[in-house]
Coordinates of C-alpha atoms and ligand atoms in Angstrom, one line a residue:
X285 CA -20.8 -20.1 46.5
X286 CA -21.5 -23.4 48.1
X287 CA -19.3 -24.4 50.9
X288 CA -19.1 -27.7 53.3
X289 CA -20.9 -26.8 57.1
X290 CA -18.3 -25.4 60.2
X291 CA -18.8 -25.7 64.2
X292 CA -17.0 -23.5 66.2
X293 CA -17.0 -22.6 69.9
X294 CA -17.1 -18.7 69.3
X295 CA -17.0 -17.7 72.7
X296 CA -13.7 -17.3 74.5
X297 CA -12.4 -20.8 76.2
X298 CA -12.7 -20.5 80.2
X299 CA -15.8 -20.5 82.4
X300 CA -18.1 -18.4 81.7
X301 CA -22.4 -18.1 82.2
X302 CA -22.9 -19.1 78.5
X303 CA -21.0 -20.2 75.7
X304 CA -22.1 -20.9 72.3
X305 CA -21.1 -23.2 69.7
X306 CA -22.2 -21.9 66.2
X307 CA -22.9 -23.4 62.7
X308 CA -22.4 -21.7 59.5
X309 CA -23.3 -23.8 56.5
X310 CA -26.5 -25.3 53.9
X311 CA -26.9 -28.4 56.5
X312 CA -26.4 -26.3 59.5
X313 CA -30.3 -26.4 60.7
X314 CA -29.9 -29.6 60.0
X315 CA -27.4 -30.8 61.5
X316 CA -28.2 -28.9 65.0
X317 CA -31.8 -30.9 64.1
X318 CA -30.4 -34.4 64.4
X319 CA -28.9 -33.1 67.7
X320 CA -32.0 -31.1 69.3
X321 CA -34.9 -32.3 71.4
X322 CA -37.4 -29.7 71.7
X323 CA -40.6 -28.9 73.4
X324 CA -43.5 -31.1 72.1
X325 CA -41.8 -32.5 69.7
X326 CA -40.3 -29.3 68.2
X327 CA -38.4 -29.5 65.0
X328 CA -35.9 -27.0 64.2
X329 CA -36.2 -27.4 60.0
X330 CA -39.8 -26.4 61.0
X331 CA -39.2 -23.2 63.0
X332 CA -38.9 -19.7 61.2
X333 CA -35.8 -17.7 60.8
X334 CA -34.2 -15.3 63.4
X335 CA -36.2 -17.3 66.1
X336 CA -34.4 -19.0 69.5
X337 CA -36.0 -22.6 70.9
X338 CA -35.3 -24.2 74.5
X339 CA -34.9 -27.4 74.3
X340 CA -32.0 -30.3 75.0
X341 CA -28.8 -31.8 72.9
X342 CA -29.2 -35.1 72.6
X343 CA -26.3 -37.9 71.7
X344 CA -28.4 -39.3 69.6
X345 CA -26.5 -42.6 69.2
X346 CA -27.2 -43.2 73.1
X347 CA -30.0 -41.1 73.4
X348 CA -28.3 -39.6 76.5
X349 CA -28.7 -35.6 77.2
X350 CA -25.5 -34.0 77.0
X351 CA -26.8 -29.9 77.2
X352 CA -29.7 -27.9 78.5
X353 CA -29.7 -25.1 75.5
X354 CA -31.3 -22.3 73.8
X355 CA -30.8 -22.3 69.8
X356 CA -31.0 -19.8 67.2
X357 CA -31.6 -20.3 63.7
X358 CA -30.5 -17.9 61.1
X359 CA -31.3 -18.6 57.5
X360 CA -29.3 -16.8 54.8
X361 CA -28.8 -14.3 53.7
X362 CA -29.4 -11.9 56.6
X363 CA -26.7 -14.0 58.5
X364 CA -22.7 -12.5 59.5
X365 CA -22.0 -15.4 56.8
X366 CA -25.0 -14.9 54.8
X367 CA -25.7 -18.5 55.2
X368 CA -27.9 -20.5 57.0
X369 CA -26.3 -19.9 60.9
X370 CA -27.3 -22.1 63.8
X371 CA -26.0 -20.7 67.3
X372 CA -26.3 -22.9 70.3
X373 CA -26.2 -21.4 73.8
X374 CA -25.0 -23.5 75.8
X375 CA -24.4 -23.3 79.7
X376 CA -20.7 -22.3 80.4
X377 CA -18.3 -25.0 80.9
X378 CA -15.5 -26.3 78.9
X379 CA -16.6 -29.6 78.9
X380 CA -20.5 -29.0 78.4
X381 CA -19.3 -26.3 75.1
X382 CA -16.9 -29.3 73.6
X383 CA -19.1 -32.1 74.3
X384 CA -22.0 -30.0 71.8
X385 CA -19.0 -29.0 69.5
X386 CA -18.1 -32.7 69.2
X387 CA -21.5 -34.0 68.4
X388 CA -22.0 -31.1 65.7
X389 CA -18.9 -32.8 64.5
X390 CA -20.1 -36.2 64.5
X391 CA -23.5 -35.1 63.0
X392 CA -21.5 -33.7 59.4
X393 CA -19.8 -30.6 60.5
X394 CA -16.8 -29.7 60.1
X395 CA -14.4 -27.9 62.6
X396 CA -13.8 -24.0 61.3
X397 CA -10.3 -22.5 60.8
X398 CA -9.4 -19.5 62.8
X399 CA -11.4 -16.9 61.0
X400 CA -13.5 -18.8 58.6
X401 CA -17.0 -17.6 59.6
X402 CA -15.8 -13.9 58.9
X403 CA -13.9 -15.5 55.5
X404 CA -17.2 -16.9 54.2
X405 CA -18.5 -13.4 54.7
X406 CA -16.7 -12.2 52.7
X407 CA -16.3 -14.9 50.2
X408 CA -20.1 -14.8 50.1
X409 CA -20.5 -11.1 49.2
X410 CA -22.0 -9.9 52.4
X411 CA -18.9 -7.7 53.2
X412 CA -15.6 -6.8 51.9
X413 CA -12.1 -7.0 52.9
X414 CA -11.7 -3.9 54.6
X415 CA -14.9 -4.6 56.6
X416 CA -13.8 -7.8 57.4
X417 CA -10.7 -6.7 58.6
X418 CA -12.4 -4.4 60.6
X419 CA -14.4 -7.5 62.8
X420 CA -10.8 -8.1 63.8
X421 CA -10.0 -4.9 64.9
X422 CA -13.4 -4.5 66.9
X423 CA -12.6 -7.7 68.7
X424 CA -9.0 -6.5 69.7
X425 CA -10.0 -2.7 70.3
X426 CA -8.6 -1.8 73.6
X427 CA -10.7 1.7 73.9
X428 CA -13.7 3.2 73.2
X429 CA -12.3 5.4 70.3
X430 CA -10.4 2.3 69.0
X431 CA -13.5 0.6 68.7
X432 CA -15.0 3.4 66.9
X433 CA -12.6 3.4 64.2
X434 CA -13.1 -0.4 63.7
X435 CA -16.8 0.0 63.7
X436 CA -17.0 3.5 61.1
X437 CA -14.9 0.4 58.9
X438 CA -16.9 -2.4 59.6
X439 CA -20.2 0.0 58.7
X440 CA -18.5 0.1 55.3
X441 CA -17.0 3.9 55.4
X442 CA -13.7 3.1 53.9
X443 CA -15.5 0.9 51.3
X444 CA -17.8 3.5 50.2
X445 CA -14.5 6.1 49.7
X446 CA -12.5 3.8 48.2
X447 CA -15.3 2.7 46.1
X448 CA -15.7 6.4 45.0
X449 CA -12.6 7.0 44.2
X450 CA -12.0 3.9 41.9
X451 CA -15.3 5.1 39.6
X452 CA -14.1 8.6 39.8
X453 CA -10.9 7.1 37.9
X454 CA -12.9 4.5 36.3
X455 CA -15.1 7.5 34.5
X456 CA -11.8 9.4 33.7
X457 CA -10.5 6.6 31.9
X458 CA -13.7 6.5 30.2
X459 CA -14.2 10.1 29.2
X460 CA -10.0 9.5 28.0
X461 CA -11.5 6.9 25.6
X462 CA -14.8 8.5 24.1
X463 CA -12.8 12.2 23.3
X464 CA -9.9 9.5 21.7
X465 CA -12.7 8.2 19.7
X466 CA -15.1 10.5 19.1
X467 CA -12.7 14.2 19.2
X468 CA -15.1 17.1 19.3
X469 CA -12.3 19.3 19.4
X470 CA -9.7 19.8 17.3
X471 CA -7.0 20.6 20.6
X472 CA -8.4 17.4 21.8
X473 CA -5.0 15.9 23.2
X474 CA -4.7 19.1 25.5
X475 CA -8.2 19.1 26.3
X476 CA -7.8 15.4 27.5
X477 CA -4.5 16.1 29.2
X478 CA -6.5 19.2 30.9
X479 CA -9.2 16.3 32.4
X480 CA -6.5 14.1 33.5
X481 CA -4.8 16.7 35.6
X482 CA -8.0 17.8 36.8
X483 CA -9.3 14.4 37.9
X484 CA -5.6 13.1 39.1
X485 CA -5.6 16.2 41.2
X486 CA -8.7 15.1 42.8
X487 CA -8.4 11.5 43.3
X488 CA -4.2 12.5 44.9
X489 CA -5.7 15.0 47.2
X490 CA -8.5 12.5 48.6
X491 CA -5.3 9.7 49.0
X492 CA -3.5 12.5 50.7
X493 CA -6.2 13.1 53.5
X494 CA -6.9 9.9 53.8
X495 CA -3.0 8.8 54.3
X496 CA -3.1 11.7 57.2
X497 CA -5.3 10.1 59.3
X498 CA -3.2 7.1 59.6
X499 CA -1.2 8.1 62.3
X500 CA -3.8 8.3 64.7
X501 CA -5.9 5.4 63.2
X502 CA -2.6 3.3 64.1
X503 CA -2.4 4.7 67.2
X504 CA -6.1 3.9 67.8
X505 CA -5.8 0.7 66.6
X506 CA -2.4 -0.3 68.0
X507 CA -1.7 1.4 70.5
X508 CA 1.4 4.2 71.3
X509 CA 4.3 2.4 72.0
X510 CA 5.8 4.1 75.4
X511 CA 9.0 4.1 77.0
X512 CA 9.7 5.5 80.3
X513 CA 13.3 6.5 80.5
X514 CA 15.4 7.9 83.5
X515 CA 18.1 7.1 86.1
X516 CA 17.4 4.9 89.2
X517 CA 15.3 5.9 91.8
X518 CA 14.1 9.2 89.5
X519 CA 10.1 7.7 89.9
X520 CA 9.8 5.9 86.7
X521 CA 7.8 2.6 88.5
X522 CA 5.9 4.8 90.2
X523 CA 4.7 6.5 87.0
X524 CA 4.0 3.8 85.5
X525 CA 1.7 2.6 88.5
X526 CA -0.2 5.9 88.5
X527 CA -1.0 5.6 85.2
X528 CA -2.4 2.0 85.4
X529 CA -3.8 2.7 88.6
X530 CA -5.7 5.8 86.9
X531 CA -6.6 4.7 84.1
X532 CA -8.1 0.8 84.1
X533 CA -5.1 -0.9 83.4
X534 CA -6.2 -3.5 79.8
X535 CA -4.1 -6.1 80.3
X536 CA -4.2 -8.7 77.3
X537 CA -3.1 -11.7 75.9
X538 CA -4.2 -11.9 72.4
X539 CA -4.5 -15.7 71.2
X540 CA -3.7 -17.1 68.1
X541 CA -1.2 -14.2 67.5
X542 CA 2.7 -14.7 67.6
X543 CA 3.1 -12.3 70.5
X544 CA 2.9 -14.3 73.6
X545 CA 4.0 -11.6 76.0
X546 CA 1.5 -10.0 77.9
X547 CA 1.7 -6.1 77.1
X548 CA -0.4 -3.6 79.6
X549 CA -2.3 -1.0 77.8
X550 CA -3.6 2.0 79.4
X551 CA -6.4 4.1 78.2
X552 CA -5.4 8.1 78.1
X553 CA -8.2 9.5 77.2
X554 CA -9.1 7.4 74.6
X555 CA -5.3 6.7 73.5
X556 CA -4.2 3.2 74.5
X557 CA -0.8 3.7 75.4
X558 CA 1.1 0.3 75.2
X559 CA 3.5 0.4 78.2
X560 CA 6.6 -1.8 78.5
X561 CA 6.1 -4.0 81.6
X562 CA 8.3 -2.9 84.9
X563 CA 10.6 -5.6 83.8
X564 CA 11.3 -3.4 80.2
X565 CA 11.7 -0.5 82.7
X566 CA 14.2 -2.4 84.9
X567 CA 15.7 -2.5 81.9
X568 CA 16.3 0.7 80.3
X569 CA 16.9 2.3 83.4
X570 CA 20.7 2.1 82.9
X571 CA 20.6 1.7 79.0
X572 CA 21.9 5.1 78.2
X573 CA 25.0 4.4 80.7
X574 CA 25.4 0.6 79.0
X575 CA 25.6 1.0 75.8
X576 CA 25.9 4.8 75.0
X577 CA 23.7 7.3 73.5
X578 CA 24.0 6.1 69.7
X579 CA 22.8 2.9 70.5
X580 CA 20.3 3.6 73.4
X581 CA 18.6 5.8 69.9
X582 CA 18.3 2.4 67.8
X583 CA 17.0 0.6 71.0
X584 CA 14.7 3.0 71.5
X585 CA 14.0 4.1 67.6
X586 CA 10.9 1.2 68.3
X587 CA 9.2 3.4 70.7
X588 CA 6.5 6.2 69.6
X589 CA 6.6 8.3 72.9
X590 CA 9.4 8.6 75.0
X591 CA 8.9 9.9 78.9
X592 CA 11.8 11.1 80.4
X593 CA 11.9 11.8 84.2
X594 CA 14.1 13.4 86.0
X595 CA 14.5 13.9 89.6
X596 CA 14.1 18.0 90.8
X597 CA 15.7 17.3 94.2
X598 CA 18.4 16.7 92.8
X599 CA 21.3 18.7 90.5
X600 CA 21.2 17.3 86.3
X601 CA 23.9 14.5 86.3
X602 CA 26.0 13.5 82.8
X603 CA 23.7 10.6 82.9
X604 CA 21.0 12.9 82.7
X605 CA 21.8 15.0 80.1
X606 CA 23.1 11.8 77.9
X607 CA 19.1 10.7 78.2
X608 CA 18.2 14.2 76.8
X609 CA 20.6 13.7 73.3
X610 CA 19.4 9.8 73.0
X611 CA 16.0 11.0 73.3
X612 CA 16.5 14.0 70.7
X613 CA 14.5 13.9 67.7
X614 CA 12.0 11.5 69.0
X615 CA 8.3 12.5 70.2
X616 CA 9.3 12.8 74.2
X617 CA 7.8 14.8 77.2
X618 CA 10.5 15.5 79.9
X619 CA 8.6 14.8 83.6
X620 CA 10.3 16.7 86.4
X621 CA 9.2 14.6 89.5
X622 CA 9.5 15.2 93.2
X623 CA 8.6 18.1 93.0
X624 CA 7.2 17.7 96.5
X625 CA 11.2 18.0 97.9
X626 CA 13.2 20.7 98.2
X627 CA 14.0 22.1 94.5
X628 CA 17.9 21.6 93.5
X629 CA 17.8 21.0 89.6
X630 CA 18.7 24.1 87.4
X631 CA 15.1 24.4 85.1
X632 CA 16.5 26.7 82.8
X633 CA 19.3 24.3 81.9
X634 CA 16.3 22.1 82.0
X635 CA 13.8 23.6 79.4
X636 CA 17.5 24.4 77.0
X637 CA 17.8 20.4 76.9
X638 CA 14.3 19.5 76.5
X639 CA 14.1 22.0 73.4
X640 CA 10.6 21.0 71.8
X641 CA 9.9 18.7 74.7
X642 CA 7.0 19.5 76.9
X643 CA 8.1 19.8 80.4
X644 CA 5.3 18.5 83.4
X645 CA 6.1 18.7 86.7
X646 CA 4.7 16.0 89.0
X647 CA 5.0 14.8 92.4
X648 CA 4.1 11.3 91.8
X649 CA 4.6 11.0 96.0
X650 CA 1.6 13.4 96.4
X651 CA -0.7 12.2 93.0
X652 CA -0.2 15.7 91.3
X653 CA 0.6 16.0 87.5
X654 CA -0.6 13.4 86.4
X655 CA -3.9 15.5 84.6
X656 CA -1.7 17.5 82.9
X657 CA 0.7 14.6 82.0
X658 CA -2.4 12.9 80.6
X659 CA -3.3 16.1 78.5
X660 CA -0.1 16.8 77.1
X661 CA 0.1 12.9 75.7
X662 CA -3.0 13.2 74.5
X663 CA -3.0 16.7 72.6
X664 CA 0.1 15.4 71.5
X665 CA -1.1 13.7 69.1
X666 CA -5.0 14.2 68.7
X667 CA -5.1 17.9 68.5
X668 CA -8.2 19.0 70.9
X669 CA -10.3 16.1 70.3
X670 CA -10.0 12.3 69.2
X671 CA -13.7 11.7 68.1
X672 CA -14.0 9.3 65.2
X673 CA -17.2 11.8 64.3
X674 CA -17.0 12.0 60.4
X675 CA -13.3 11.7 60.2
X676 CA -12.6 8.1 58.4
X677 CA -9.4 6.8 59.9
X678 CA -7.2 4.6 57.8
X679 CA -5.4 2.5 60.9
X680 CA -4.5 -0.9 59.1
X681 CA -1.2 -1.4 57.6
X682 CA -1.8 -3.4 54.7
X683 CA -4.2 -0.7 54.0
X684 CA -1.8 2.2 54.6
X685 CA 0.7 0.8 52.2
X686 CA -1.2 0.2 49.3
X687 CA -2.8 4.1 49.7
X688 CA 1.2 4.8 49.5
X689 CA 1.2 2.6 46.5
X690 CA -1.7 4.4 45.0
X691 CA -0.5 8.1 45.7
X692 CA 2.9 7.3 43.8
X693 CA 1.0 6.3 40.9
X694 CA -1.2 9.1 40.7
X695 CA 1.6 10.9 41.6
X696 CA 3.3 9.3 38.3
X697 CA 0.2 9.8 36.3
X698 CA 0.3 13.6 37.5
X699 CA 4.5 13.9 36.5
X700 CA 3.1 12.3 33.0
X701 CA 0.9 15.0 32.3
X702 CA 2.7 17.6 33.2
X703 CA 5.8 16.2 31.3
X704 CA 3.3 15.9 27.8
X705 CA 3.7 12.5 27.3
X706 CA 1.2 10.3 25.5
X707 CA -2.1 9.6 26.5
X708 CA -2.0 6.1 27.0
X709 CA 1.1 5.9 29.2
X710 CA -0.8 8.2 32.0
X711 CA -3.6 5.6 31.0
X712 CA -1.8 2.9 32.7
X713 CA -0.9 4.9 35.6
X714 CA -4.5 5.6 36.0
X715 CA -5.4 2.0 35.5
X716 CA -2.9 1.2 38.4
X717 CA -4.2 3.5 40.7
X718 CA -7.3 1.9 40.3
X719 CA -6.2 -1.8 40.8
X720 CA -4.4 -0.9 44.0
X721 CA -7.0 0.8 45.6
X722 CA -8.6 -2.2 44.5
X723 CA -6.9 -4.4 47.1
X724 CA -7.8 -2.5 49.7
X725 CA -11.6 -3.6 49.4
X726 CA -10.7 -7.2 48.2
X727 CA -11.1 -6.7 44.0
X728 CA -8.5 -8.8 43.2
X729 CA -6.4 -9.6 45.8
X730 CA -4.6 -12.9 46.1
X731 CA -6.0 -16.0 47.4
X732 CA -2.9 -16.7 49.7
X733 CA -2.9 -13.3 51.2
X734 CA -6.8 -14.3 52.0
X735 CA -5.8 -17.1 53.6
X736 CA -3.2 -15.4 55.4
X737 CA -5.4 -12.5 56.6
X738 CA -8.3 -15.0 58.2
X739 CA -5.8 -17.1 59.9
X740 CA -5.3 -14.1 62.0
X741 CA -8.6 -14.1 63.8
X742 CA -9.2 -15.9 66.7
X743 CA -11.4 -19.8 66.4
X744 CA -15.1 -19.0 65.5
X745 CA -15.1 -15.6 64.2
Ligands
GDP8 P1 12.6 4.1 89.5 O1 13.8 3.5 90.1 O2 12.9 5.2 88.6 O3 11.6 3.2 89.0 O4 11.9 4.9 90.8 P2 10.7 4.4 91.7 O5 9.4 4.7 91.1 O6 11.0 3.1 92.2 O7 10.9 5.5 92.9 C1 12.1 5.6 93.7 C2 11.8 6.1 95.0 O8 11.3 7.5 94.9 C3 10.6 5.4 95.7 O9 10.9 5.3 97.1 C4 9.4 6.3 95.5 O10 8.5 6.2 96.5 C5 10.1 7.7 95.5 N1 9.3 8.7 94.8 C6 8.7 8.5 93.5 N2 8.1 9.7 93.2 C7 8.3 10.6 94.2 C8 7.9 11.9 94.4 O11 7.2 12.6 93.6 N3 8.3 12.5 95.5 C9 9.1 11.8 96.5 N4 9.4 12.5 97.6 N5 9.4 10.6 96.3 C10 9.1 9.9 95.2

């Protein structure tokens, strides 16, 4: 495909040591040529590929310098866009970056959409959808684990089971046709509805697993939405600061998003929790009390985890046990705190109310608890360990829904067998299957929903 040539700054806006404006594009070399003064007279059309030149940016309509820079040039294919890429490192400032981004301008380019360098990856072959999706997720991955996941997807893992899946269908439908054409058998409609159940089977199950791991890959990827609940003065702030102050405390503002609060994430043991800020605390603290139990359970029906934390020096109040029923049902662990003060809450009535809940008692006073608070969140929901290892985590909606998709139409195709009826109709059920898991990788997907998808990213990726 041949598109027009794009500048972006793809370093994040701010000071920083270096920032580097990149072109992606057939006149990209040169374009950064018209712009570059090198050593001895250095040319970059001359220079060979995957090499870096010193040299200066030159205005060339007034000949002034404007940078001090160090460019590499990339020729396609072996580029992120598979075309020729030019990256110029320039020294940090906002106003040295723009000024080389404007002359790129001025010199042919044009400015790239959010997301278009990764688009033209894809659009050029070099990776799928599900890969590209996966750039995204490694930018924004707020642990290590997190950025593990995105990686296992950017490598292609998803692809490659996907890809599997849809010839393992694709061959079914083909063996359907060739004993429709060519019967060797004279039971051949049973023998064919035998394959199909076989292979259906097979390709569900794989769906299945996959769909498993899509709890945790959301939690990896978005992060465990967390609510601390409790009357006044029970600790709940100071919870909340020992478990920033433990574990470093991500704070982030993702541009080009809708979202422009700024939510804290904290990293337990590899699961980012996403903590509502002391102001969301302030908040809640009373919600039960405000606006009853029903409702407090829709309010908090958003959350993933609840923490509930009661004070131990003192006796169980109504408002305390109205927190355990709106909590009820939801994943909770009940934190006894103060445990540092003189012991006046009844703990059998305690463990009765907390029913599945894991009770941990802490003195938040003292810094004691907080290990096994950690553990419990995190075996919680990662049984023993949390290691991407060979586990492929599906973590992306889109992607989640369309393997839901897929699984009710093998699901059909499986009903159709069982039920007898003809071939062909468990053919298109089959056929289905196949497009959907399709979308997944980007066969067939719709151009708006491409558009849609890239405008997500941030400028110059
Ligand atoms: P919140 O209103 O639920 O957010 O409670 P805070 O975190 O503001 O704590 C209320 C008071 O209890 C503060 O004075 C804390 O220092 C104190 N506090 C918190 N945890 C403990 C604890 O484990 N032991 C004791 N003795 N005091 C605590």
């Amino acid at each position: 495909m041949e598109f027009d040539t794009i500048a972006a700054i793809s370093t994040p806006m701010g000071e920083g040591a270096i920032a580097i404006v990149r072109l992606s594009g057939d006149q990209a070399i040169e374009i950064a040529n018209k712009l570059f003064r090198g050593v001895k007279g250095k040319k970059l059309i001359d220079v060979d590929s995957h090499t870096i030149h010193y040299g200066h940016i030159i205005d060339p309509k007034t000949g002034e310098v404007a940078e001090e820079v160090m460019v590499s040039v990339m020729k396609g294919r072996k580029t992120f866009t598979a075309e020729d890429v030019v990256e110029i490192n320039c020294h940090g400032g906002l106003v040295s970056v723009n000024r080389v981004l404007k002359l790129t301008l001025i010199a042919g380019a044009r400015l790239a959409e959010p997301g278009e360098f990764t688009k033209r990856a894809f659009l050029n072959g070099r990776i799928d959808l599900s890969q590209a999706e996966a750039v995204m997720d490694l930018i924004r991955a707020k642990t290590d684990r997190a950025m593990n996941v995105a990686l296992g997807q950017m490598e292609g893992r998803l692809s490659n089971l996907i890809r599997r899946l849809r010839q393992e269908i694709l061959e079914t439908l083909a063996h359907v046709e060739v004993n429709i054409d060519y019967p060797e058998y004279d039971d051949v409609e049973e023998m064919t509805h035998k394959l199909l159940f076989e292979k259906a089977t097979l390709v569900r199950e794989e769906i299945k697993k996959l769909l498993q791991t899509s709890e945790q890959g959301k939690i990896l990827r978005e992060g465990l939405s967390t609510v601390i609940i409790g009357r006044p003065n029970v600790g709940k702030s100071s919870l909340l600061n020992s478990l920033v102050h433990e574990n470093k405390a991500i704070v982030t503002d993702i541009p080009g998003t809708t979202r422009d609060v700024i939510e804290e994430y904290v990293n337990v043991r590899g699961v980012p929790l996403r903590l509502l800020d002391t102001a969301g605390i302030r908040e809640t603290e009373d919600i039960v009390e405000r606006i009853g139990v029903e409702r407090s359970r829709q309010v908090l029906k958003e959350a993933d985890l609840l923490l509930l934390v009661l004070n131990s020096s003192e006796e169980l109040t109504k408002e305390d046990e109205n927190l355990f029923k709106a909590v009820d049902g939801f994943d909770s662990i009940v934190i006894i705190n103060k445990t540092d003060l003189p012991q006046k809450m009844d703990l059998a009535r305690v463990k009765q109310l907390a029913r599945k809940s894991k009770l941990i008692t802490t003195s938040l006073l003292e810094d004691k608890g907080i290990d096994e608070l950690e553990e419990a969140i995190a075996s919680l929901y990662f049984e023993g360990s949390i290691e991407a290892g060979d586990i492929t985590y599906v973590s992306n909606s889109r992607h989640i829904s369309l393997l839901n998709l897929a699984l009710q139409s093998i699901e059909d195709a499986l009903h159709g067998v069982e039920a007898g009826i003809p071939i062909d109709m468990i053919q298109i059920d089959l056929t289905r299957t196949w497009e959907i898991l399709g979308e997944i990788i980007g066969d067939s997907v719709h151009e708006s929903l491409i558009d849609q998808l890239f405008s997500q990213f941030c400028l110059g990726k």
